PDB file of C-alpha atoms in Angstrom:
ATOM      1  CA  MET A   1      -2.509 120.792 -38.469  1.00  0.00           C
ATOM      2  CA  ARG A   2      -5.168 118.366 -39.622  1.00  0.00           C
ATOM      3  CA  CYS A   3      -5.629 118.112 -43.374  1.00  0.00           C
ATOM      4  CA  ARG A   4      -7.423 115.602 -45.550  1.00  0.00           C
ATOM      5  CA  ASN A   5      -5.094 115.714 -48.564  1.00  0.00           C
ATOM      6  CA  LYS A   6      -1.949 117.269 -50.050  1.00  0.00           C
ATOM      7  CA  ASN A   7      -3.882 120.205 -51.490  1.00  0.00           C
ATOM      8  CA  GLU A   8      -5.126 121.164 -48.034  1.00  0.00           C
ATOM      9  CA  VAL A   9      -1.616 120.818 -46.601  1.00  0.00           C
ATOM     10  CA  SER A  10      -0.285 123.112 -49.323  1.00  0.00           C
ATOM     11  CA  PHE A  11      -3.079 125.632 -48.746  1.00  0.00           C
ATOM     12  CA  VAL A  12      -2.507 125.705 -44.979  1.00  0.00           C
ATOM     13  CA  LEU A  13       1.259 126.151 -45.397  1.00  0.00           C
ATOM     14  CA  GLU A  14       0.790 129.003 -47.882  1.00  0.00           C
ATOM     15  CA  TYR A  15      -1.706 130.681 -45.561  1.00  0.00           C
ATOM     16  CA  TRP A  16       0.670 130.295 -42.613  1.00  0.00           C
ATOM     17  CA  ALA A  17       3.521 131.825 -44.624  1.00  0.00           C
ATOM     18  CA  SER A  18       1.335 134.866 -45.314  1.00  0.00           C
ATOM     19  CA  LEU A  19       1.132 135.491 -41.560  1.00  0.00           C
ATOM     20  CA  ASN A  20       4.867 136.235 -41.383  1.00  0.00           C
ATOM     21  CA  GLY A  21       5.707 138.533 -38.486  1.00  0.00           C
ATOM     22  CA  ILE A  22       2.406 138.267 -36.658  1.00  0.00           C
ATOM     23  CA  LEU A  23       4.106 138.566 -33.280  1.00  0.00           C
ATOM     24  CA  SER A  24       5.529 142.013 -33.925  1.00  0.00           C
ATOM     25  CA  ASN A  25       6.904 144.229 -31.190  1.00  0.00           C
ATOM     26  CA  GLY A  26       4.218 145.237 -28.759  1.00  0.00           C
ATOM     27  CA  SER A  27       1.647 142.718 -29.975  1.00  0.00           C
ATOM     28  CA  PHE A  28       1.210 141.209 -26.495  1.00  0.00           C
ATOM     29  CA  ILE A  29       0.689 144.649 -24.953  1.00  0.00           C
ATOM     30  CA  HIS A  30      -1.770 145.721 -27.641  1.00  0.00           C
ATOM     31  CA  ALA A  31      -3.656 142.410 -27.358  1.00  0.00           C
ATOM     32  CA  GLY A  32      -3.846 142.696 -23.571  1.00  0.00           C
ATOM     33  CA  LYS A  33      -5.257 146.215 -23.837  1.00  0.00           C
ATOM     34  CA  LEU A  34      -7.791 145.121 -26.470  1.00  0.00           C
ATOM     35  CA  SER A  35      -8.751 142.150 -24.285  1.00  0.00           C
ATOM     36  CA  PHE A  36      -9.319 144.399 -21.264  1.00  0.00           C
ATOM     37  CA  GLU A  37     -11.273 147.043 -23.201  1.00  0.00           C
ATOM     38  CA  ASN A  38     -13.546 144.468 -24.851  1.00  0.00           C
ATOM     39  CA  LYS A  39     -13.821 142.141 -21.829  1.00  0.00           C
ATOM     40  CA  TYR A  40     -12.543 139.134 -23.784  1.00  0.00           C
ATOM     41  CA  LEU A  41     -12.135 137.100 -20.587  1.00  0.00           C
ATOM     42  CA  GLU A  42     -15.913 137.201 -20.182  1.00  0.00           C
ATOM     43  CA  HIS A  43     -16.078 135.574 -23.640  1.00  0.00           C
ATOM     44  CA  VAL A  44     -13.417 132.994 -22.597  1.00  0.00           C
ATOM     45  CA  ILE A  45     -10.912 134.508 -25.048  1.00  0.00           C
ATOM     46  CA  GLY A  46      -7.309 134.023 -23.885  1.00  0.00           C
ATOM     47  CA  ILE A  47      -4.161 135.971 -24.715  1.00  0.00           C
ATOM     48  CA  ILE A  48      -3.228 133.955 -27.829  1.00  0.00           C
ATOM     49  CA  ASP A  49      -6.679 134.452 -29.330  1.00  0.00           C
ATOM     50  CA  SER A  50      -6.501 138.110 -28.299  1.00  0.00           C
ATOM     51  CA  ILE A  51      -3.231 138.441 -30.216  1.00  0.00           C
ATOM     52  CA  LEU A  52      -4.795 136.860 -33.296  1.00  0.00           C
ATOM     53  CA  ILE A  53      -7.769 139.231 -33.114  1.00  0.00           C
ATOM     54  CA  ALA A  54      -5.628 142.310 -32.428  1.00  0.00           C
ATOM     55  CA  GLU A  55      -3.128 141.601 -35.213  1.00  0.00           C
ATOM     56  CA  THR A  56      -5.908 140.752 -37.655  1.00  0.00           C
ATOM     57  CA  LYS A  57      -7.596 144.088 -37.013  1.00  0.00           C
ATOM     58  CA  GLN A  58      -4.403 146.148 -36.849  1.00  0.00           C
ATOM     59  CA  ARG A  59      -3.017 144.732 -40.110  1.00  0.00           C
ATOM     60  CA  LYS A  60      -6.442 144.621 -41.792  1.00  0.00           C
ATOM     61  CA  LEU A  61      -6.108 140.893 -42.487  1.00  0.00           C
ATOM     62  CA  LYS A  62      -8.647 138.104 -42.740  1.00  0.00           C
ATOM     63  CA  LEU A  63      -8.413 135.432 -40.044  1.00  0.00           C
ATOM     64  CA  TRP A  64      -8.978 131.802 -40.938  1.00  0.00           C
ATOM     65  CA  THR A  65     -10.626 130.130 -37.941  1.00  0.00           C
ATOM     66  CA  SER A  66     -13.535 127.910 -37.037  1.00  0.00           C
ATOM     67  CA  ASP A  67     -13.466 129.059 -33.395  1.00  0.00           C
ATOM     68  CA  LYS A  68     -17.009 130.260 -32.725  1.00  0.00           C
ATOM     69  CA  LYS A  69     -15.906 132.459 -29.816  1.00  0.00           C
ATOM     70  CA  ILE A  70     -13.530 134.383 -32.076  1.00  0.00           C
ATOM     71  CA  LEU A  71     -15.986 134.517 -34.969  1.00  0.00           C
ATOM     72  CA  LYS A  72     -18.558 136.214 -32.700  1.00  0.00           C
ATOM     73  CA  LEU A  73     -16.077 139.019 -32.013  1.00  0.00           C
ATOM     74  CA  LEU A  74     -14.987 139.693 -35.605  1.00  0.00           C
ATOM     75  CA  THR A  75     -16.926 141.526 -38.287  1.00  0.00           C
ATOM     76  CA  PRO A  76     -17.119 139.819 -41.708  1.00  0.00           C
ATOM     77  CA  GLN A  77     -14.374 142.041 -43.131  1.00  0.00           C
ATOM     78  CA  TYR A  78     -11.874 140.226 -40.867  1.00  0.00           C
ATOM     79  CA  ILE A  79     -13.048 136.647 -41.507  1.00  0.00           C
ATOM     80  CA  PHE A  80     -11.365 134.516 -44.169  1.00  0.00           C
ATOM     81  CA  GLU A  81     -13.677 132.258 -46.157  1.00  0.00           C
ATOM     82  CA  LEU A  82     -12.821 129.693 -48.807  1.00  0.00           C
TER      83      LEU A  82
END
């Protein structure tokens, strides 16, 4: 975690706490299937990123990331913005 001040640290920790349970049962299987169906490997998206994308979509969350590869694969409804 790289933050510039205490407010950012607090914000990141609160955001992380809201992701409680992201690795639910079957998340690796679901992410692998999603990765195969959408050819994520061709976009250089690995299993961890696939899990983040799959769980974000399944739980209808907003993902906070600056990873351009992931951002290309998500519609705006799944992207967290400050």
